[in-house]
Amino acid sequence: MPAAPPAPAVAPAPSPAGTRTPDAVAGDAAGGSAGAPEPVADAELRTEAPVPVSVPVSSRVPGPRPLTIAADHSYAARLTPAGEPEGGAGWCPERWTLDGPEPYAVPLPLDRPEAADAEVLPLSDGRVLIRRRAAADRHTFSLLYPTGPDTGELPLGAVIGTELTLLPPAPDGMNVYALLPGTRSTGVWLVAGGAYGPEHIADVPGRCSGGAWLDREGRLLALDRQMPGGGPVKTIVVDLGRGGEVTPLLQIAPESNDRVLLADADSGLLVVSSDAPGQDRLGWGVLGSCLPVRFPECLRVPEVTMTPFAVQPGQMLMPESCAVALRIDGREGSWVGLWRPAGRRLHQFAAPAGWLTGSGFWTRDGLLHLPYAQEDAPCAVALLEAPTDQPHQAVANGTTPSGEAPATAACTPVPLGQAPLTGRTAPG
């Protein structure tokens, strides 16, 4: 397995109080390295990249539960051990405040610990929705909020079903949706934000999973669907403003499995996964564009798994300039990758020790926030500045200088059909 490149790529951005910056290691231009950059220990803030320091595995914080970040990045929530993890004491919801001068966490304990299969999701007003499995086929929902030394709880109601999952936070920050697959269709439920408790919004034929919001109003929802009886997975658009009207979105080849992993409403950038090139590859397209989906060679790294988790917002109609953050998982652990469609390379960075793996968000000016928890910093955020890439040269003779492999001419690139969101054009 290739060794990780040793040299720092960029200096850390100056950090506000209560934040720290991870060390950076550049990846290979053609695809990066399968070796993990070494994690770094907590250090004093500085304006130049410090020398990486290896952290022994035994000294790291035990694997934390995932952190879910609100749509406006004001709050986040997760479950933390209510006691010693090996003692089976259960879990306690915890809310992080991220929009102040320094992040801080507030536990939200009740008179009983939570089960390991509970889910939490923060709202933009500071309340935290919790989903509990009350029985094998019954899910209850409540809103939790701090009330002085105690925790307030507002029960919302229940939904009957077995495989219910929460969708990513809606753009308005106040509504929470869930998917409930059935035998031949999938129900879309509004579990928080309705007038009278959980409301059934739509039934979508087939089995749906995933979920990405395509607009700022929380109306257009991209779902990955497999029709009853099997067949390939294709991404569709569900228009919640039209009673769940369904429109095809991503159909690269007739028998390929095509999924939308991330979407940015400002630029129209879609980060996708497809096996149309012969194996599962990460690619990108533009919402409403007639250009083919492209599969960059730099995102084809052997012996690792890459999962995109955040897209830089605010790049209006400039999808190629959006920075994308990826979680990279290899035999040596997890670290961070940064990539732009207009760039030529995947940049790889050591994650801060105690990173809540796979969580983070971008600011409009290209600063990536990576939440982490350590013994001496139980609620902290590391800042990572997106490196500068050289823009692509013009396409000549059907090839691209970066080695990107476009989809074949017979493929149908990111069609929106009759969906109401149209008129975007890709930059030249």
Tab-separated table of C-alpha atoms in Angstrom:
chain	number	residue	atom	x	y	z
A	1	MET	CA	0.000	0.000	0.000
A	2	PRO	CA	1.482	3.408	-0.938
A	3	ALA	CA	2.762	5.561	1.895
A	4	ALA	CA	1.032	8.812	2.782
A	5	PRO	CA	2.696	11.962	1.382
A	6	PRO	CA	4.667	13.574	4.201
A	7	ALA	CA	4.557	17.304	3.427
A	8	PRO	CA	1.896	19.716	4.760
A	9	ALA	CA	-0.266	21.112	1.964
A	10	VAL	CA	-1.717	24.266	3.499
A	11	ALA	CA	-1.286	26.186	6.700
A	12	PRO	CA	-4.186	26.044	9.172
A	13	ALA	CA	-6.618	28.931	9.097
A	14	PRO	CA	-6.560	31.212	12.150
A	15	SER	CA	-9.020	29.745	14.638
A	16	PRO	CA	-11.432	31.561	16.941
A	17	ALA	CA	-11.426	30.770	20.635
A	18	GLY	CA	-12.309	27.199	21.448
A	19	THR	CA	-11.277	25.785	18.055
A	20	ARG	CA	-8.193	23.912	16.921
A	21	THR	CA	-6.758	23.094	13.524
A	22	PRO	CA	-5.742	19.667	12.125
A	23	ASP	CA	-2.511	19.141	10.257
A	24	ALA	CA	-2.754	18.800	6.483
A	25	VAL	CA	-1.170	16.283	4.159
A	26	ALA	CA	-1.518	16.563	0.377
A	27	GLY	CA	-2.640	13.572	-1.666
A	28	ASP	CA	-1.191	12.383	-4.939
A	29	ALA	CA	-2.398	14.335	-7.950
A	30	ALA	CA	-3.598	11.259	-9.782
A	31	GLY	CA	-5.604	9.790	-6.976
A	32	GLY	CA	-4.022	10.293	-3.578
A	33	SER	CA	-2.577	7.718	-1.260
A	34	ALA	CA	-4.261	4.766	0.347
A	35	GLY	CA	-2.221	5.348	3.500
A	36	ALA	CA	-3.786	7.452	6.218
A	37	PRO	CA	-2.228	10.760	7.254
A	38	GLU	CA	-1.255	10.515	10.892
A	39	PRO	CA	-3.718	12.042	13.389
A	40	VAL	CA	-2.415	14.916	15.436
A	41	ALA	CA	-2.575	15.572	19.124
A	42	ASP	CA	-4.254	18.648	20.520
A	43	ALA	CA	-1.874	21.614	20.388
A	44	GLU	CA	-1.641	25.349	20.926
A	45	LEU	CA	-3.125	27.452	18.144
A	46	ARG	CA	-0.604	28.565	15.579
A	47	THR	CA	-0.567	30.175	12.143
A	48	GLU	CA	1.754	27.637	10.544
A	49	ALA	CA	1.193	23.916	10.161
A	50	PRO	CA	2.864	22.039	13.050
A	51	VAL	CA	4.763	18.800	12.546
A	52	PRO	CA	2.314	15.847	12.649
A	53	VAL	CA	2.377	13.854	15.884
A	54	SER	CA	1.191	10.252	15.999
A	55	VAL	CA	-1.525	9.516	18.570
A	56	PRO	CA	-1.534	5.952	19.997
A	57	VAL	CA	-4.819	4.155	19.403
A	58	SER	CA	-5.166	3.411	23.119
A	59	SER	CA	-5.187	7.147	23.945
A	60	ARG	CA	-8.041	8.051	21.611
A	61	VAL	CA	-11.557	8.630	22.835
A	62	PRO	CA	-13.701	5.462	22.388
A	63	GLY	CA	-15.747	5.496	19.200
A	64	PRO	CA	-18.374	8.256	19.529
A	65	ARG	CA	-21.896	8.122	18.149
A	66	PRO	CA	-22.593	10.130	14.962
A	67	LEU	CA	-23.203	13.871	15.221
A	68	THR	CA	-26.125	15.320	13.240
A	69	ILE	CA	-25.807	19.010	12.322
A	70	ALA	CA	-28.794	21.330	11.814
A	71	ALA	CA	-29.463	22.690	8.339
A	72	ASP	CA	-28.205	26.177	9.263
A	73	HIS	CA	-25.234	24.781	11.255
A	74	SER	CA	-26.424	26.486	14.436
A	75	TYR	CA	-26.804	23.313	16.514
A	76	ALA	CA	-25.836	19.655	16.445
A	77	ALA	CA	-26.919	16.632	18.430
A	78	ARG	CA	-25.700	13.142	19.254
A	79	LEU	CA	-26.027	10.390	21.850
A	80	THR	CA	-23.328	9.970	24.476
A	81	PRO	CA	-22.907	7.201	27.081
A	82	ALA	CA	-25.093	7.825	30.120
A	83	GLY	CA	-22.602	5.877	32.235
A	84	GLU	CA	-19.721	3.525	31.680
A	85	PRO	CA	-20.287	2.044	28.179
A	86	GLU	CA	-19.365	-1.442	29.331
A	87	GLY	CA	-21.858	-1.149	32.190
A	88	GLY	CA	-24.812	-1.026	29.814
A	89	ALA	CA	-26.116	2.202	31.362
A	90	GLY	CA	-27.646	3.444	28.100
A	91	TRP	CA	-27.306	6.718	26.247
A	92	CYS	CA	-28.008	10.401	26.853
A	93	PRO	CA	-28.881	13.023	24.185
A	94	GLU	CA	-26.410	15.890	23.927
A	95	ARG	CA	-26.863	19.193	22.079
A	96	TRP	CA	-23.957	21.188	20.688
A	97	THR	CA	-24.195	24.938	20.081
A	98	LEU	CA	-22.063	25.867	17.063
A	99	ASP	CA	-23.079	29.428	16.116
A	100	GLY	CA	-21.492	31.247	19.071
A	101	PRO	CA	-17.919	32.430	19.660
A	102	GLU	CA	-17.026	29.022	21.136
A	103	PRO	CA	-18.820	25.666	20.767
A	104	TYR	CA	-20.287	24.119	23.886
A	105	ALA	CA	-22.371	21.051	24.708
A	106	VAL	CA	-25.467	20.678	26.891
A	107	PRO	CA	-26.598	17.212	28.024
A	108	LEU	CA	-30.330	16.538	27.833
A	109	PRO	CA	-30.892	13.711	30.348
A	110	LEU	CA	-34.329	12.461	31.365
A	111	ASP	CA	-35.296	10.129	34.181
A	112	ARG	CA	-34.331	7.140	32.055
A	113	PRO	CA	-31.426	6.435	29.684
A	114	GLU	CA	-32.049	6.093	25.970
A	115	ALA	CA	-31.683	2.874	23.985
A	116	ALA	CA	-28.799	2.432	21.569
A	117	ASP	CA	-31.115	2.489	18.533
A	118	ALA	CA	-32.587	5.924	19.327
A	119	GLU	CA	-31.964	8.746	16.838
A	120	VAL	CA	-31.560	12.471	17.509
A	121	LEU	CA	-31.808	15.424	15.128
A	122	PRO	CA	-31.382	19.124	16.044
A	123	LEU	CA	-33.802	21.885	15.042
A	124	SER	CA	-32.684	25.428	14.289
A	125	ASP	CA	-34.463	26.765	17.389
A	126	GLY	CA	-32.307	24.641	19.717
A	127	ARG	CA	-34.742	21.824	20.389
A	128	VAL	CA	-33.690	18.253	19.653
A	129	LEU	CA	-36.002	15.668	18.139
A	130	ILE	CA	-35.575	12.135	19.438
A	131	ARG	CA	-36.974	8.992	17.832
A	132	ARG	CA	-37.438	5.984	20.087
A	133	ARG	CA	-38.490	2.453	19.191
A	134	ALA	CA	-41.300	1.769	21.647
A	135	ALA	CA	-42.013	-1.680	20.152
A	136	ALA	CA	-40.897	-3.720	17.159
A	137	ASP	CA	-43.300	-1.799	14.903
A	138	ARG	CA	-43.896	1.458	16.806
A	139	HIS	CA	-41.756	4.610	16.827
A	140	THR	CA	-42.395	7.574	19.132
A	141	PHE	CA	-41.168	11.145	18.679
A	142	SER	CA	-40.489	13.907	21.191
A	143	LEU	CA	-38.776	17.293	21.285
A	144	LEU	CA	-36.180	17.800	24.027
A	145	TYR	CA	-34.957	21.170	25.292
A	146	PRO	CA	-32.992	22.444	28.304
A	147	THR	CA	-35.025	24.008	31.150
A	148	GLY	CA	-32.530	25.196	33.696
A	149	PRO	CA	-30.988	22.147	35.357
A	150	ASP	CA	-33.593	19.810	33.872
A	151	THR	CA	-34.703	18.656	30.435
A	152	GLY	CA	-38.114	19.462	29.010
A	153	GLU	CA	-39.883	16.983	26.754
A	154	LEU	CA	-42.747	17.603	24.324
A	155	PRO	CA	-44.261	14.329	23.013
A	156	LEU	CA	-45.298	14.524	19.354
A	157	GLY	CA	-46.909	11.153	18.707
A	158	ALA	CA	-46.049	7.829	17.114
A	159	VAL	CA	-45.781	6.118	13.722
A	160	ILE	CA	-46.480	2.427	13.186
A	161	GLY	CA	-43.934	0.528	11.077
A	162	THR	CA	-40.711	-1.425	11.337
A	163	GLU	CA	-37.879	0.177	9.322
A	164	LEU	CA	-38.428	3.894	9.878
A	165	THR	CA	-35.418	6.167	9.332
A	166	LEU	CA	-35.046	9.934	9.712
A	167	LEU	CA	-34.168	11.985	6.644
A	168	PRO	CA	-31.377	14.610	6.748
A	169	PRO	CA	-32.371	17.932	8.351
A	170	ALA	CA	-34.786	19.859	6.140
A	171	PRO	CA	-33.584	23.229	4.789
A	172	ASP	CA	-36.108	25.235	6.858
A	173	GLY	CA	-34.549	23.887	10.045
A	174	MET	CA	-37.891	23.202	11.737
A	175	ASN	CA	-39.517	20.289	9.882
A	176	VAL	CA	-38.310	16.716	10.288
A	177	TYR	CA	-39.186	14.001	7.788
A	178	ALA	CA	-38.854	10.217	7.887
A	179	LEU	CA	-39.051	7.299	5.463
A	180	LEU	CA	-41.127	4.210	6.239
A	181	PRO	CA	-40.639	1.436	3.637
A	182	GLY	CA	-43.534	-0.959	3.105
A	183	THR	CA	-44.157	-3.988	0.922
A	184	ARG	CA	-44.583	-2.115	-2.379
A	185	SER	CA	-44.154	1.555	-1.483
A	186	THR	CA	-42.364	3.900	0.899
A	187	GLY	CA	-44.203	6.376	3.073
A	188	VAL	CA	-42.844	9.887	3.582
A	189	TRP	CA	-43.827	11.212	7.010
A	190	LEU	CA	-43.583	14.680	8.547
A	191	VAL	CA	-42.753	13.684	12.132
A	192	ALA	CA	-42.061	17.191	13.510
A	193	GLY	CA	-43.426	20.519	12.318
A	194	GLY	CA	-46.988	19.438	11.584
A	195	ALA	CA	-50.052	20.857	13.270
A	196	TYR	CA	-51.260	17.642	14.903
A	197	GLY	CA	-48.297	15.348	15.377
A	198	PRO	CA	-46.813	13.037	12.737
A	199	GLU	CA	-48.456	13.428	9.315
A	200	HIS	CA	-48.348	11.076	6.344
A	201	ILE	CA	-47.219	13.204	3.378
A	202	ALA	CA	-46.848	10.816	0.458
A	203	ASP	CA	-46.503	7.225	-0.689
A	204	VAL	CA	-43.753	6.584	-3.239
A	205	PRO	CA	-43.935	3.328	-5.244
A	206	GLY	CA	-40.921	1.099	-4.567
A	207	ARG	CA	-38.404	0.899	-1.742
A	208	CYS	CA	-36.687	4.241	-1.062
A	209	SER	CA	-33.551	5.113	0.874
A	210	GLY	CA	-30.970	7.892	1.087
A	211	GLY	CA	-32.289	11.428	0.907
A	212	ALA	CA	-30.931	14.779	-0.306
A	213	TRP	CA	-32.693	18.147	-0.463
A	214	LEU	CA	-32.525	19.915	-3.834
A	215	ASP	CA	-33.929	23.337	-2.902
A	216	ARG	CA	-33.892	25.825	-0.029
A	217	GLU	CA	-37.652	25.544	0.575
A	218	GLY	CA	-37.642	21.857	1.559
A	219	ARG	CA	-39.990	20.897	-1.256
A	220	LEU	CA	-37.868	18.809	-3.643
A	221	LEU	CA	-36.445	15.627	-2.123
A	222	ALA	CA	-34.088	13.249	-3.965
A	223	LEU	CA	-34.507	9.587	-2.981
A	224	ASP	CA	-32.808	6.417	-4.180
A	225	ARG	CA	-35.485	3.937	-5.271
A	226	GLN	CA	-35.660	0.265	-6.180
A	227	MET	CA	-38.936	-0.851	-7.708
A	228	PRO	CA	-40.878	-3.834	-6.325
A	229	GLY	CA	-39.474	-7.101	-7.607
A	230	GLY	CA	-35.885	-5.863	-7.742
A	231	GLY	CA	-33.944	-4.182	-10.504
A	232	PRO	CA	-31.423	-1.333	-10.433
A	233	VAL	CA	-31.505	1.557	-7.967
A	234	LYS	CA	-32.283	4.946	-9.537
A	235	THR	CA	-32.610	8.394	-7.961
A	236	ILE	CA	-35.951	10.154	-8.231
A	237	VAL	CA	-37.294	13.557	-7.188
A	238	VAL	CA	-40.297	13.604	-4.865
A	239	ASP	CA	-42.151	16.934	-4.948
A	240	LEU	CA	-43.634	17.334	-1.482
A	241	GLY	CA	-45.458	20.450	-2.673
A	242	ARG	CA	-47.425	18.386	-5.187
A	243	GLY	CA	-48.532	15.531	-3.000
A	244	GLY	CA	-45.414	13.425	-3.574
A	245	GLU	CA	-45.285	13.653	-7.379
A	246	VAL	CA	-42.342	11.570	-8.644
A	247	THR	CA	-39.914	12.530	-11.433
A	248	PRO	CA	-36.789	10.622	-12.601
A	249	LEU	CA	-33.556	12.368	-11.674
A	250	LEU	CA	-30.475	10.199	-12.163
A	251	GLN	CA	-30.477	7.445	-14.807
A	252	ILE	CA	-27.000	6.963	-16.234
A	253	ALA	CA	-27.424	3.559	-17.900
A	254	PRO	CA	-30.441	1.215	-18.031
A	255	GLU	CA	-29.011	-1.420	-15.661
A	256	SER	CA	-26.691	0.697	-13.521
A	257	ASN	CA	-27.278	1.468	-9.858
A	258	ASP	CA	-27.246	5.280	-9.613
A	259	ARG	CA	-27.509	7.191	-6.351
A	260	VAL	CA	-27.325	10.861	-5.342
A	261	LEU	CA	-25.152	11.190	-2.227
A	262	LEU	CA	-25.061	14.976	-1.790
A	263	ALA	CA	-26.784	17.935	-3.421
A	264	ASP	CA	-26.182	21.677	-3.192
A	265	ALA	CA	-29.184	23.888	-3.835
A	266	ASP	CA	-27.148	27.050	-4.548
A	267	SER	CA	-24.925	25.719	-7.332
A	268	GLY	CA	-26.882	22.669	-8.462
A	269	LEU	CA	-23.915	20.360	-7.835
A	270	LEU	CA	-24.809	16.680	-7.376
A	271	VAL	CA	-22.290	14.202	-5.985
A	272	VAL	CA	-23.310	10.745	-7.153
A	273	SER	CA	-22.343	7.088	-6.929
A	274	SER	CA	-22.804	4.716	-9.862
A	275	ASP	CA	-21.556	1.387	-11.173
A	276	ALA	CA	-22.138	2.482	-14.784
A	277	PRO	CA	-18.334	2.719	-15.368
A	278	GLY	CA	-18.050	-1.002	-14.497
A	279	GLN	CA	-17.658	-0.663	-10.726
A	280	ASP	CA	-18.944	1.703	-8.069
A	281	ARG	CA	-17.394	5.126	-8.655
A	282	LEU	CA	-17.935	8.608	-7.286
A	283	GLY	CA	-18.963	11.178	-9.861
A	284	TRP	CA	-20.568	14.558	-10.239
A	285	GLY	CA	-23.235	16.234	-12.335
A	286	VAL	CA	-25.238	19.429	-12.404
A	287	LEU	CA	-28.932	19.677	-11.660
A	288	GLY	CA	-30.768	20.380	-14.923
A	289	SER	CA	-27.617	20.259	-17.062
A	290	CYS	CA	-27.326	18.430	-20.388
A	291	LEU	CA	-23.670	17.552	-19.765
A	292	PRO	CA	-22.812	13.953	-18.843
A	293	VAL	CA	-22.038	12.769	-15.339
A	294	ARG	CA	-18.262	12.659	-14.886
A	295	PHE	CA	-16.201	10.220	-12.813
A	296	PRO	CA	-12.871	11.843	-11.823
A	297	GLU	CA	-9.858	9.552	-11.704
A	298	CYS	CA	-8.615	11.346	-8.592
A	299	LEU	CA	-11.615	9.947	-6.679
A	300	ARG	CA	-10.662	6.407	-7.648
A	301	VAL	CA	-8.333	5.427	-4.812
A	302	PRO	CA	-7.576	1.723	-4.211
A	303	GLU	CA	-8.048	0.042	-0.835
A	304	VAL	CA	-10.159	2.826	0.664
A	305	THR	CA	-13.821	3.788	0.839
A	306	MET	CA	-14.762	7.432	0.259
A	307	THR	CA	-18.027	8.947	1.448
A	308	PRO	CA	-18.851	12.625	0.724
A	309	PHE	CA	-20.388	14.429	3.693
A	310	ALA	CA	-20.397	18.187	3.020
A	311	VAL	CA	-20.541	20.606	0.055
A	312	GLN	CA	-19.488	24.238	0.145
A	313	PRO	CA	-22.622	26.432	-0.103
A	314	GLY	CA	-23.124	29.845	-1.647
A	315	GLN	CA	-21.450	29.208	-5.018
A	316	MET	CA	-24.419	30.394	-7.048
A	317	LEU	CA	-24.553	28.587	-10.424
A	318	MET	CA	-20.849	27.661	-10.030
A	319	PRO	CA	-20.908	23.915	-9.316
A	320	GLU	CA	-17.338	23.313	-10.472
A	321	SER	CA	-15.987	25.666	-7.808
A	322	CYS	CA	-17.720	23.976	-4.850
A	323	ALA	CA	-15.392	22.286	-2.390
A	324	VAL	CA	-16.541	18.814	-1.313
A	325	ALA	CA	-15.435	17.102	1.909
A	326	LEU	CA	-15.113	13.321	1.927
A	327	ARG	CA	-14.616	10.794	4.698
A	328	ILE	CA	-11.868	8.357	3.692
A	329	ASP	CA	-11.825	4.968	5.425
A	330	GLY	CA	-8.854	2.639	5.050
A	331	ARG	CA	-7.042	-0.044	6.978
A	332	GLU	CA	-5.256	2.621	9.017
A	333	GLY	CA	-8.394	4.492	10.112
A	334	SER	CA	-10.381	7.451	8.828
A	335	TRP	CA	-9.219	10.798	7.497
A	336	VAL	CA	-10.485	13.723	5.413
A	337	GLY	CA	-10.380	14.336	1.678
A	338	LEU	CA	-11.098	17.653	-0.059
A	339	TRP	CA	-11.919	17.928	-3.755
A	340	ARG	CA	-13.412	20.358	-6.273
A	341	PRO	CA	-14.820	19.386	-9.682
A	342	ALA	CA	-12.672	22.116	-11.230
A	343	GLY	CA	-9.533	20.868	-9.471
A	344	ARG	CA	-7.065	18.253	-10.604
A	345	ARG	CA	-6.491	16.344	-7.386
A	346	LEU	CA	-7.846	14.899	-4.188
A	347	HIS	CA	-6.254	16.583	-1.183
A	348	GLN	CA	-5.938	14.369	1.904
A	349	PHE	CA	-5.738	15.645	5.469
A	350	ALA	CA	-5.267	14.132	8.889
A	351	ALA	CA	-8.462	14.383	10.918
A	352	PRO	CA	-8.304	15.868	14.411
A	353	ALA	CA	-8.016	13.203	17.106
A	354	GLY	CA	-11.506	12.430	18.362
A	355	TRP	CA	-13.188	13.579	15.137
A	356	LEU	CA	-16.881	12.673	15.147
A	357	THR	CA	-16.189	10.749	11.980
A	358	GLY	CA	-18.114	11.804	8.911
A	359	SER	CA	-19.496	15.031	10.395
A	360	GLY	CA	-18.688	18.581	9.362
A	361	PHE	CA	-19.888	21.583	7.382
A	362	TRP	CA	-18.548	24.293	5.090
A	363	THR	CA	-18.848	28.051	5.268
A	364	ARG	CA	-19.440	29.999	2.062
A	365	ASP	CA	-15.821	31.186	1.984
A	366	GLY	CA	-14.392	27.663	1.959
A	367	LEU	CA	-13.658	26.897	5.623
A	368	LEU	CA	-14.457	23.347	6.713
A	369	HIS	CA	-15.590	22.827	10.321
A	370	LEU	CA	-14.812	19.392	11.793
A	371	PRO	CA	-16.420	18.671	15.202
A	372	TYR	CA	-14.388	16.505	17.557
A	373	ALA	CA	-14.392	15.383	21.196
A	374	GLN	CA	-11.378	14.607	23.338
A	375	GLU	CA	-10.936	14.009	27.047
A	376	ASP	CA	-9.696	17.576	27.591
A	377	ALA	CA	-11.939	19.077	24.866
A	378	PRO	CA	-15.349	17.370	25.005
A	379	CYS	CA	-16.894	19.838	22.531
A	380	ALA	CA	-14.586	21.425	19.966
A	381	VAL	CA	-14.356	22.249	16.274
A	382	ALA	CA	-11.248	22.122	14.083
A	383	LEU	CA	-11.003	24.422	11.072
A	384	LEU	CA	-9.563	23.385	7.724
A	385	GLU	CA	-9.164	25.752	4.788
A	386	ALA	CA	-9.819	24.370	1.319
A	387	PRO	CA	-6.615	24.406	-0.763
A	388	THR	CA	-6.495	26.256	-4.062
A	389	ASP	CA	-6.710	24.217	-7.271
A	390	GLN	CA	-5.622	25.085	-10.768
A	391	PRO	CA	-8.700	25.306	-13.033
A	392	HIS	CA	-9.199	22.746	-15.770
A	393	GLN	CA	-8.148	23.586	-19.273
A	394	ALA	CA	-10.755	23.499	-22.019
A	395	VAL	CA	-11.847	20.067	-23.164
A	396	ALA	CA	-10.141	19.070	-26.427
A	397	ASN	CA	-10.696	16.050	-28.653
A	398	GLY	CA	-13.250	14.592	-26.249
A	399	THR	CA	-10.774	14.245	-23.346
A	400	THR	CA	-10.069	16.231	-20.202
A	401	PRO	CA	-6.576	17.101	-18.872
A	402	SER	CA	-7.538	15.786	-15.434
A	403	GLY	CA	-8.233	12.311	-16.725
A	404	GLU	CA	-11.922	12.393	-15.865
A	405	ALA	CA	-13.933	9.642	-17.489
A	406	PRO	CA	-17.242	11.025	-18.783
A	407	ALA	CA	-20.282	8.815	-19.041
A	408	THR	CA	-20.868	7.270	-22.455
A	409	ALA	CA	-22.836	9.176	-25.058
A	410	ALA	CA	-25.769	6.778	-24.674
A	411	CYS	CA	-26.193	7.726	-21.021
A	412	THR	CA	-28.861	10.153	-19.913
A	413	PRO	CA	-27.137	12.713	-17.645
A	414	VAL	CA	-29.016	13.895	-14.579
A	415	PRO	CA	-32.447	14.353	-16.190
A	416	LEU	CA	-35.057	16.337	-14.291
A	417	GLY	CA	-37.878	15.789	-16.775
A	418	GLN	CA	-40.961	17.664	-15.644
A	419	ALA	CA	-39.646	18.573	-12.188
A	420	PRO	CA	-40.143	22.275	-11.451
A	421	LEU	CA	-36.479	23.069	-10.819
A	422	THR	CA	-34.970	23.830	-14.241
A	423	GLY	CA	-32.901	26.377	-16.115
A	424	ARG	CA	-29.469	25.785	-14.582
A	425	THR	CA	-26.475	25.923	-16.871
A	426	ALA	CA	-23.012	24.559	-16.293
A	427	PRO	CA	-20.055	26.930	-16.424
A	428	GLY	CA	-18.083	26.879	-19.603
